Short mmCIF file of C-alpha atoms in Angstrom, two decimals:
data_model
loop_
_atom_site.label_atom_id
_atom_site.label_comp_id
_atom_site.label_asym_id
_atom_site.label_seq_id
_atom_site.Cartn_x
_atom_site.Cartn_y
_atom_site.Cartn_z
CA MET T 56 0.00 0.00 0.00
CA ASP T 57 1.46 3.35 -1.04
CA SER T 58 1.52 6.34 1.30
CA GLU T 59 -1.33 8.12 -0.51
CA THR T 60 -3.69 5.15 -0.20
CA PHE T 61 -2.63 4.65 3.41
CA GLU T 62 -3.54 8.26 4.22
CA LYS T 63 -6.89 7.96 2.42
CA SER T 64 -7.64 4.77 4.36
CA ARG T 65 -6.69 6.42 7.64
CA LEU T 66 -8.96 9.41 7.04
CA TYR T 67 -11.83 7.18 5.94
CA GLN T 68 -11.48 5.04 9.05
CA LEU T 69 -11.41 8.14 11.26
CA ASP T 70 -14.57 9.49 9.66
CA LYS T 71 -16.34 6.14 10.06
CA SER T 72 -15.24 5.81 13.67
CA THR T 73 -16.38 9.34 14.51
CA PHE T 74 -19.73 8.73 12.83
CA SER T 75 -20.12 5.41 14.64
CA PHE T 76 -19.40 7.08 17.98
CA TRP T 77 -21.93 9.89 17.58
CA SER T 78 -24.65 7.73 16.02
CA GLY T 79 -24.17 5.15 18.78
CA LEU T 80 -24.29 7.86 21.44
CA TYR T 81 -27.50 9.24 19.97
CA SER T 82 -29.02 5.76 19.94
CA GLU T 83 -28.18 5.28 23.62
CA VAL T 84 -29.55 8.70 24.59
CA GLU T 85 -32.72 8.13 22.57
CA GLY T 86 -33.27 4.72 24.16
CA THR T 87 -32.67 6.13 27.64
CA PHE T 88 -35.17 8.96 27.13
CA ILE T 89 -37.76 6.52 25.78
CA LEU T 90 -37.44 4.39 28.91
CA LEU T 91 -37.32 7.29 31.37
CA PHE T 92 -40.31 9.14 29.95
CA GLY T 93 -42.49 6.12 29.23
CA GLY T 94 -42.20 6.16 25.48
CA ILE T 95 -43.18 2.50 25.06
CA PRO T 96 -46.46 2.61 27.06
CA TYR T 97 -47.27 5.96 25.44
CA LEU T 98 -46.88 4.46 21.96
CA TRP T 99 -49.00 1.50 23.03
CA ARG T 100 -51.79 3.82 24.20
CA LEU T 101 -51.45 5.86 21.02
CA SER T 102 -51.79 2.76 18.85
CA GLY T 103 -54.84 1.75 20.92
CA ARG T 104 -56.47 5.13 20.29
CA PHE T 105 -55.75 4.77 16.59
CA CYS T 106 -57.37 1.33 16.57
CA GLY T 107 -60.41 2.79 18.29
CA TYR T 108 -60.55 5.61 15.75
CA VAL T 109 -60.74 3.17 12.83
CA GLY T 110 -63.19 0.88 14.64
CA PHE T 111 -60.89 -1.81 16.04
CA GLY T 112 -60.66 -0.70 19.67
CA PRO T 113 -62.10 -2.53 22.72
CA GLU T 114 -65.58 -1.44 21.65
CA TYR T 115 -65.09 -3.53 18.49
CA GLU T 116 -65.15 -6.65 20.64
CA GLY T 117 -68.02 -5.27 22.73
CA ARG T 118 -70.22 -4.61 19.71
CA PHE T 119 -69.83 -8.17 18.48
CA ARG T 120 -70.42 -9.60 21.96
CA GLY T 121 -73.66 -7.63 22.09
CA PHE T 122 -74.61 -8.81 18.63
CA LEU T 123 -74.02 -12.43 19.64
CA VAL T 124 -76.13 -12.01 22.78
CA ILE T 125 -79.01 -10.66 20.69
CA VAL T 126 -78.72 -13.46 18.12
CA THR T 127 -78.29 -16.36 20.54
CA GLY T 128 -80.17 -14.92 23.51
CA PRO T 129 -83.49 -16.69 22.83
CA PHE T 130 -81.74 -20.06 22.80
CA ARG T 131 -80.56 -21.92 25.86
CA ILE T 132 -78.62 -24.68 24.13
CA SER T 133 -75.19 -25.07 25.69
CA LEU T 134 -73.52 -25.68 22.32
CA ILE T 135 -74.68 -22.31 21.05
CA VAL T 136 -73.45 -20.63 24.22
CA GLN T 137 -70.07 -22.28 23.81
CA LYS T 138 -69.87 -21.11 20.22
CA ARG T 139 -70.74 -17.60 21.32
CA VAL T 140 -67.92 -17.61 23.87
CA LEU T 141 -65.50 -19.06 21.33
CA ILE T 142 -66.30 -16.41 18.75
CA ALA T 143 -65.96 -13.68 21.38
CA ASP T 144 -62.53 -15.02 22.36
CA ILE T 145 -61.46 -15.01 18.72
CA LEU T 146 -62.62 -11.42 18.34
CA HIS T 147 -60.68 -10.46 21.46
CA LEU T 148 -57.55 -12.10 20.02
CA VAL T 149 -58.02 -10.36 16.67
CA GLN T 150 -58.40 -6.99 18.40
CA ARG T 151 -55.20 -7.50 20.42
CA ILE T 152 -53.25 -8.60 17.35
CA ILE T 153 -54.43 -5.57 15.36
CA HIS T 154 -53.45 -3.34 18.28
CA SER T 155 -49.99 -4.98 18.35
CA LEU T 156 -49.51 -4.57 14.59
CA VAL T 157 -50.37 -0.88 14.75
CA PHE T 158 -47.86 -0.48 17.59
CA LEU T 159 -45.24 -2.31 15.52
CA LEU T 160 -45.94 -0.16 12.47
CA LEU T 161 -45.64 3.07 14.46
CA ALA T 162 -42.47 1.87 16.23
CA THR T 163 -40.73 0.93 12.98
CA LEU T 164 -41.86 4.18 11.37
CA PHE T 165 -40.39 6.14 14.30
CA SER T 166 -37.15 4.17 14.02
CA ALA T 167 -36.95 4.78 10.26
CA LEU T 168 -37.56 8.53 10.61
CA THR T 169 -35.05 9.03 13.45
CA GLY T 170 -32.46 6.96 11.62
CA LEU T 171 -32.93 8.72 8.28
CA PRO T 172 -30.73 11.78 9.01
CA TRP T 173 -27.88 9.51 10.10
CA SER T 174 -28.23 7.39 6.99
CA LEU T 175 -28.28 10.51 4.80
CA TYR T 176 -25.15 11.86 6.46
CA ASN T 177 -23.33 8.55 6.14
CA THR T 178 -24.21 8.22 2.45
CA PHE T 179 -23.98 11.79 1.15
CA VAL T 180 -21.23 13.13 3.41
CA ILE T 181 -18.88 10.35 4.47
CA GLU T 182 -19.27 7.92 1.56
CA GLU T 183 -19.48 10.81 -0.92
CA LYS T 184 -16.38 12.46 0.52
CA HIS T 185 -14.31 9.32 0.06
CA GLY T 186 -15.60 8.51 -3.42
CA PHE T 187 -17.85 5.53 -2.71
CA ASN T 188 -21.36 6.94 -3.08
CA HIS T 189 -23.01 6.70 -6.52
CA GLN T 190 -26.58 7.45 -5.43
CA THR T 191 -28.64 10.55 -6.03
CA LEU T 192 -30.93 11.89 -3.31
CA ASP T 193 -33.99 10.91 -5.34
CA PHE T 194 -32.73 7.34 -5.75
CA PHE T 195 -31.86 7.14 -2.06
CA MET T 196 -35.31 8.28 -0.89
CA LYS T 197 -37.15 5.95 -3.27
CA ASP T 198 -34.95 3.12 -2.10
CA ALA T 199 -35.61 3.92 1.57
CA ILE T 200 -39.39 4.02 1.03
CA LYS T 201 -39.29 0.76 -0.90
CA LYS T 202 -37.25 -0.93 1.86
CA PHE T 203 -39.72 0.26 4.50
CA LEU T 204 -42.73 -1.01 2.56
CA VAL T 205 -41.14 -4.40 1.79
CA THR T 206 -40.15 -4.75 5.43
CA GLN T 207 -43.72 -4.08 6.57
CA CYS T 208 -45.11 -6.56 4.03
CA ILE T 209 -42.97 -9.25 5.67
CA LEU T 210 -42.88 -8.10 9.29
CA LEU T 211 -46.59 -7.52 9.93
CA PRO T 212 -47.95 -10.88 8.66
CA VAL T 213 -45.13 -12.83 10.33
CA SER T 214 -45.64 -10.98 13.62
CA SER T 215 -49.41 -11.54 13.57
CA LEU T 216 -48.94 -15.29 13.04
CA LEU T 217 -46.29 -15.45 15.76
CA LEU T 218 -48.58 -13.67 18.24
CA TYR T 219 -51.42 -16.02 17.31
CA ILE T 220 -49.21 -19.09 17.87
CA ILE T 221 -48.05 -17.79 21.26
CA LYS T 222 -51.66 -17.12 22.28
CA ILE T 223 -53.10 -20.53 21.33
CA GLY T 224 -49.97 -22.66 21.87
CA GLY T 225 -50.63 -23.49 25.50
CA ASP T 226 -47.81 -24.42 27.86
CA TYR T 227 -45.52 -25.49 25.01
CA PHE T 228 -46.07 -22.48 22.78
CA PHE T 229 -42.33 -21.76 22.77
CA ILE T 230 -41.73 -24.93 20.73
CA TYR T 231 -44.32 -23.98 18.13
CA ALA T 232 -43.07 -20.38 18.03
CA TRP T 233 -39.50 -21.57 17.50
CA LEU T 234 -40.54 -23.96 14.72
CA PHE T 235 -42.51 -21.16 13.05
CA THR T 236 -39.55 -18.75 13.11
CA LEU T 237 -37.31 -21.53 11.77
CA VAL T 238 -39.63 -22.08 8.80
CA VAL T 239 -39.92 -18.35 8.17
CA SER T 240 -36.13 -17.86 8.22
CA LEU T 241 -35.57 -20.74 5.79
CA VAL T 242 -38.27 -19.44 3.45
CA LEU T 243 -36.82 -15.92 3.51
CA VAL T 244 -33.31 -17.21 2.79
CA THR T 245 -34.72 -19.21 -0.12
CA ILE T 246 -36.75 -16.44 -1.73
CA TYR T 247 -34.60 -13.41 -0.87
CA ALA T 248 -32.23 -13.45 -3.83
CA ASP T 249 -34.91 -14.46 -6.36
CA TYR T 250 -37.82 -12.27 -5.30
CA ILE T 251 -36.75 -9.63 -2.78
CA ALA T 252 -33.24 -8.54 -3.79
CA PRO T 253 -34.28 -7.92 -7.47
CA LEU T 254 -36.70 -5.28 -6.18
CA PHE T 255 -33.66 -3.17 -5.29
CA ASP T 256 -30.84 -4.28 -7.59
CA LYS T 257 -30.48 -5.59 -11.12
CA PHE T 258 -29.23 -9.17 -11.43
CA THR T 259 -27.91 -10.37 -14.78
CA PRO T 260 -26.39 -13.76 -15.68
CA LEU T 261 -22.60 -13.70 -15.92
CA PRO T 262 -21.77 -13.58 -19.64
CA GLU T 263 -20.33 -16.70 -21.24
CA GLY T 264 -16.57 -16.67 -21.21
CA LYS T 265 -13.44 -17.87 -19.50
CA LEU T 266 -14.41 -16.65 -16.02
CA LYS T 267 -17.78 -18.40 -16.05
CA GLN T 268 -16.20 -21.62 -17.36
CA GLU T 269 -13.54 -21.59 -14.65
CA ILE T 270 -16.15 -20.93 -11.94
CA GLU T 271 -18.18 -23.90 -13.15
CA VAL T 272 -15.08 -26.12 -13.23
CA MET T 273 -14.07 -25.12 -9.70
CA ALA T 274 -17.61 -25.72 -8.41
CA LYS T 275 -17.66 -29.15 -10.05
CA ASN T 276 -14.29 -30.09 -8.56
CA ILE T 277 -15.56 -29.54 -5.02
CA ASP T 278 -19.05 -30.95 -5.71
CA PHE T 279 -20.73 -27.57 -5.26
CA PRO T 280 -24.19 -27.88 -6.93
CA LEU T 281 -23.97 -24.64 -8.91
CA THR T 282 -26.93 -23.79 -11.13
CA LYS T 283 -26.42 -20.11 -12.04
CA VAL T 284 -23.91 -17.27 -11.71
CA TYR T 285 -25.21 -13.72 -11.49
CA VAL T 286 -23.68 -10.26 -11.54
CA VAL T 287 -25.46 -7.67 -9.41
CA GLU T 288 -25.22 -4.01 -10.36
CA GLY T 289 -23.91 -2.77 -7.05
CA SER T 290 -22.07 0.12 -8.70
CA LYS T 291 -25.27 2.16 -8.96
CA ARG T 292 -25.18 2.51 -5.16
CA SER T 293 -21.57 2.26 -4.11
CA SER T 294 -18.12 1.22 -5.30
CA HIS T 295 -17.78 -1.26 -2.41
CA SER T 296 -17.52 -4.86 -3.62
CA ASN T 297 -18.73 -8.26 -2.45
CA ALA T 298 -19.56 -11.84 -3.48
CA TYR T 299 -21.80 -14.49 -1.96
CA PHE T 300 -23.71 -17.68 -2.69
CA TYR T 301 -27.19 -18.78 -1.67
CA GLY T 302 -29.69 -21.58 -2.06
CA PHE T 303 -30.46 -24.93 -0.49
CA PHE T 304 -29.69 -28.49 -1.46
CA LYS T 305 -29.01 -28.88 -5.20
CA ASN T 306 -29.93 -25.34 -6.19
CA LYS T 307 -26.93 -23.15 -5.36
CA ARG T 308 -26.24 -19.82 -7.04
CA ILE T 309 -23.31 -17.44 -6.95
CA VAL T 310 -23.67 -13.65 -7.00
CA LEU T 311 -20.76 -11.35 -7.89
CA PHE T 312 -20.86 -7.58 -7.49
CA ASP T 313 -19.89 -5.80 -10.70
CA THR T 314 -17.42 -3.75 -8.63
CA LEU T 315 -15.55 -6.98 -7.84
CA LEU T 316 -14.84 -7.71 -11.52
CA GLU T 317 -12.03 -5.70 -13.07
CA GLU T 318 -12.97 -6.75 -16.60
CA TYR T 319 -16.72 -6.10 -16.26
CA SER T 320 -18.59 -2.87 -16.92
CA VAL T 321 -22.26 -1.95 -16.87
CA PRO T 322 -23.56 -1.74 -20.45
CA ASN T 323 -24.05 1.81 -21.64
CA LYS T 324 -27.50 0.90 -22.92
CA ASP T 325 -28.69 -0.07 -19.45
CA ILE T 326 -27.40 3.14 -17.92
CA GLN T 327 -29.10 5.24 -20.59
CA GLU T 328 -32.37 3.38 -20.13
CA GLU T 329 -32.24 4.02 -16.37
CA SER T 330 -31.56 7.68 -17.09
CA GLY T 331 -34.50 7.88 -19.47
CA MET T 332 -32.35 8.61 -22.57
CA GLU T 333 -32.33 7.06 -25.98
CA PRO T 334 -29.41 4.65 -26.51
CA ARG T 335 -26.71 5.72 -28.99
CA SER T 336 -24.32 3.49 -30.83
CA ASP T 337 -21.51 6.02 -31.18
CA GLY T 338 -21.70 7.53 -27.70
CA GLU T 339 -22.03 11.07 -29.06
CA GLY T 340 -24.36 13.37 -27.23
CA ASP T 341 -24.13 11.44 -23.96
CA SER T 342 -24.04 13.58 -20.87
CA GLU T 343 -20.90 13.84 -18.78
CA GLU T 344 -22.76 12.16 -15.93
CA ILE T 345 -23.48 9.06 -18.00
CA LYS T 346 -19.91 8.91 -19.31
CA ALA T 347 -18.70 9.15 -15.73
CA LYS T 348 -20.93 6.24 -14.76
CA VAL T 349 -19.64 4.10 -17.60
CA LYS T 350 -16.04 4.90 -16.81
CA ILE T 351 -15.91 4.31 -13.11
CA LYS T 352 -12.43 4.34 -11.66
CA LYS T 353 -10.53 1.17 -12.37
CA GLN T 354 -11.01 -1.28 -9.54
CA GLY T 355 -11.81 -4.91 -8.88
CA CYS T 356 -9.91 -8.15 -9.32
CA LYS T 357 -8.58 -10.12 -12.25
CA ASN T 358 -10.28 -13.39 -13.15
CA GLU T 359 -7.72 -15.46 -11.22
CA GLU T 360 -8.24 -13.32 -8.14
CA VAL T 361 -12.04 -13.52 -8.45
CA LEU T 362 -11.70 -17.31 -8.54
CA ALA T 363 -9.57 -17.16 -5.39
CA VAL T 364 -12.21 -15.06 -3.63
CA LEU T 365 -14.89 -17.54 -4.70
CA GLY T 366 -12.65 -20.38 -3.52
CA HIS T 367 -12.70 -18.74 -0.10
CA GLU T 368 -16.50 -18.30 -0.17
CA LEU T 369 -17.12 -21.86 -1.34
CA GLY T 370 -14.80 -23.01 1.43
CA HIS T 371 -17.43 -21.81 3.89
CA TRP T 372 -19.89 -24.19 2.23
CA LYS T 373 -17.51 -27.13 1.90
CA LEU T 374 -16.39 -26.86 5.53
CA GLY T 375 -19.98 -26.66 6.76
CA HIS T 376 -19.71 -23.14 8.16
CA THR T 377 -23.13 -22.12 6.82
CA VAL T 378 -24.85 -25.15 8.37
CA LYS T 379 -23.01 -24.63 11.67
CA ASN T 380 -24.13 -21.00 11.81
CA ILE T 381 -27.73 -22.02 11.14
CA ILE T 382 -27.59 -24.64 13.91
CA ILE T 383 -26.10 -22.18 16.40
CA SER T 384 -28.68 -19.56 15.46
CA GLN T 385 -31.58 -21.96 15.91
CA MET T 386 -30.26 -23.30 19.22
CA ASN T 387 -30.05 -19.73 20.45
CA SER T 388 -33.55 -18.99 19.13
CA PHE T 389 -34.98 -22.02 20.93
CA LEU T 390 -33.27 -21.03 24.19
CA CYS T 391 -34.59 -17.47 23.92
CA PHE T 392 -38.17 -18.63 23.33
CA PHE T 393 -37.91 -21.05 26.26
CA LEU T 394 -36.70 -18.29 28.59
CA PHE T 395 -39.42 -16.02 27.19
CA ALA T 396 -42.01 -18.66 28.18
CA VAL T 397 -40.56 -18.67 31.71
CA LEU T 398 -40.51 -14.88 32.09
CA ILE T 399 -43.63 -13.77 30.21
CA ARG T 400 -45.92 -14.25 33.24
CA ARG T 401 -43.78 -12.07 35.51
CA LYS T 402 -45.96 -8.98 35.99
CA GLU T 403 -43.12 -7.04 37.60
CA LEU T 404 -41.29 -7.01 34.27
CA PHE T 405 -44.20 -5.24 32.61
CA ALA T 406 -44.66 -2.90 35.57
CA ALA T 407 -40.98 -1.88 35.36
CA PHE T 408 -41.66 -0.60 31.84
CA GLY T 409 -44.91 1.19 32.67
CA PHE T 410 -47.48 -1.55 31.96
CA TYR T 411 -49.36 -1.93 35.23
CA ASP T 412 -52.79 -3.05 34.08
CA SER T 413 -52.00 -5.24 31.07
CA GLN T 414 -49.29 -7.55 29.80
CA PRO T 415 -49.42 -7.46 25.98
CA THR T 416 -47.55 -10.33 24.33
CA LEU T 417 -45.76 -8.09 21.84
CA ILE T 418 -44.54 -5.83 24.65
CA GLY T 419 -43.31 -8.92 26.47
CA LEU T 420 -41.32 -9.94 23.40
CA LEU T 421 -39.85 -6.45 23.18
CA ILE T 422 -38.92 -6.24 26.87
CA ILE T 423 -37.42 -9.71 27.17
CA PHE T 424 -35.64 -10.02 23.81
CA GLN T 425 -34.34 -6.46 23.60
CA PHE T 426 -33.69 -5.51 27.22
CA ILE T 427 -33.55 -8.56 29.49
CA PHE T 428 -31.41 -10.54 27.05
CA SER T 429 -29.13 -7.59 26.30
CA PRO T 430 -26.13 -8.76 28.42
CA TYR T 431 -26.50 -12.30 27.08
CA ASN T 432 -26.66 -10.99 23.50
CA GLU T 433 -23.39 -9.10 23.98
CA VAL T 434 -21.60 -12.22 25.18
CA LEU T 435 -23.12 -14.30 22.40
CA SER T 436 -22.11 -11.68 19.82
CA PHE T 437 -18.50 -11.82 21.01
CA CYS T 438 -18.47 -15.64 20.86
CA LEU T 439 -19.90 -15.56 17.32
CA THR T 440 -17.26 -12.98 16.33
CA VAL T 441 -14.49 -15.28 17.58
CA LEU T 442 -16.05 -18.20 15.71
CA SER T 443 -16.45 -16.12 12.53
CA ARG T 444 -12.78 -15.16 12.56
CA ARG T 445 -11.85 -18.81 12.94
CA PHE T 446 -14.08 -19.70 9.99
CA GLU T 447 -12.40 -17.01 7.87
CA PHE T 448 -8.94 -18.48 8.47
CA GLN T 449 -10.29 -21.94 7.64
CA ALA T 450 -11.85 -20.67 4.40
CA ASP T 451 -8.54 -19.05 3.45
CA ALA T 452 -6.83 -22.37 4.08
CA PHE T 453 -9.39 -24.09 1.86
CA ALA T 454 -8.67 -21.64 -0.96
CA LYS T 455 -4.99 -22.46 -0.49
CA LYS T 456 -5.74 -26.18 -0.94
CA LEU T 457 -7.33 -25.27 -4.27
CA GLY T 458 -4.03 -23.67 -5.28
CA LYS T 459 -5.37 -20.13 -4.88
CA ALA T 460 -3.18 -18.87 -2.02
CA GLU T 461 -1.14 -16.44 -4.14
CA ASP T 462 -4.16 -15.10 -6.00
CA LEU T 463 -6.13 -14.73 -2.76
CA TYR T 464 -3.17 -12.87 -1.25
CA SER T 465 -3.20 -10.29 -4.04
CA ALA T 466 -7.03 -10.16 -4.13
CA LEU T 467 -7.22 -9.30 -0.42
CA ILE T 468 -4.75 -6.47 -0.94
CA LYS T 469 -6.71 -5.13 -3.91
CA LEU T 470 -10.08 -5.35 -2.17
CA ASN T 471 -8.67 -3.68 0.91
CA LYS T 472 -7.31 -0.88 -1.26
CA ASP T 473 -10.52 -0.50 -3.29
CA ASN T 474 -12.60 -0.31 -0.08
CA LEU T 475 -10.05 1.89 1.73
CA GLY T 476 -9.71 -0.62 4.52
CA PHE T 477 -7.21 0.51 7.13
CA PRO T 478 -4.66 -2.29 7.57
CA VAL T 479 -3.64 -1.44 11.16
CA SER T 480 -5.99 -2.16 14.07
CA ASP T 481 -5.76 -2.61 17.81
CA TRP T 482 -5.87 -6.33 18.63
CA LEU T 483 -8.36 -5.94 21.48
CA PHE T 484 -10.71 -3.67 19.50
CA SER T 485 -10.61 -5.92 16.44
CA MET T 486 -11.14 -9.05 18.55
CA TRP T 487 -14.38 -7.59 19.95
CA HIS T 488 -15.75 -5.81 16.86
CA TYR T 489 -14.36 -7.41 13.69
CA SER T 490 -16.08 -10.52 12.37
CA HIS T 491 -13.22 -10.87 9.86
CA PRO T 492 -9.56 -11.00 10.92
CA PRO T 493 -7.51 -7.85 10.16
CA LEU T 494 -5.86 -7.83 6.74
CA LEU T 495 -2.31 -8.21 8.04
CA GLU T 496 -3.21 -11.32 10.04
CA ARG T 497 -4.82 -12.95 7.01
CA LEU T 498 -1.89 -12.04 4.77
CA GLN T 499 0.57 -13.45 7.31
CA ALA T 500 -1.40 -16.68 7.51
CA LEU T 501 -1.49 -16.96 3.71
CA LYS T 502 2.22 -16.21 3.52
CA ASN T 503 2.89 -19.07 5.90
CA MET T 504 0.66 -21.31 3.80
CA LYS T 505 2.57 -20.37 0.63
CA GLN T 506 5.85 -21.16 2.33
CA ASP T 507 4.50 -24.51 3.49
#
């Protein structure tokens, strides 16, 4: 790394660290004020008033109870009475779930609005200053709105079903709730890249050529069931680069960011279509902005280096890291739901957060998972960070077994330079915060592997 790049990396890291400090401080202050001034019970009451305004408040249940009394009143058959009680209980459950969903909608809306200024500053000040941002304000806002709407389309139905399962699950509801969240997580992982991610980014098949052939050969050599290779147009947002794979069983797919590929560029036609301009064959008359987008600064890796990076990523699959992470995640999820089942009936927990007369299930989830489990989550996060770093070294070693040690060595240097990663870090800070080992540690390990 030359002195100029080193200085750029240092300044970028300083800006990110400063931003992280102030945004984290704001988050802590905001959370403290919400707890001290009863923000959670206030929002719960506000959502209840909103439900009442649209006709789904407590009187909603009362109206239907009265209707059932009028309809079934003349009859004294026990079966009819039982049905009346059952329907009333269902209406009560529906009303509570609707109340919870309104609370969830308002809470996520508040979080999105308070986080928006920080996101804007990070994107259009820090990332723009250091040459990574490629977004316009219009694109950013449309993207933020789209993310919020997609999140609600997933979050609200899943939450309503989870609350329903907890309510009717009896003494062993935590088992059913855990199984439900397991199914939901697997479904989301399966459909994300095919149905959700394309809502935000353009995915195109990797063109036929030497790189695609070599990827397919490498996948075949390690029995990776590759079906497709895509290139995602990440350059329209940022010049940061990445690569990943997804899919279950015999349907695996690889996704490469266009910023990772040195020999790949976004077609001019696509850029013009996005800009609303007519495509030109000779390039004359194109705006300077479009020409700048086509000719983004040279970055990315050569084909051999891309293969080395993929060798590392596929090493995670071959060594079972993905499966191990899923198992650990689900064991933790089961433990959390079990402890939730133990604590949910403790009225003093609700009273401590301002809920003296009621114990809503959603509020119980919020209190226990976000606040009570907070110390445990910090310890777990550190353990997962240590495990992740171990997995990274193992994946590097796997790439070395494929004969990619030298190419991975140079690829890590290039990617670190392209992303302005600062190569020097305090060992204690990195051990706690970095899920990936620092660059110098990985390079030293690869150097030892090459010597071996």
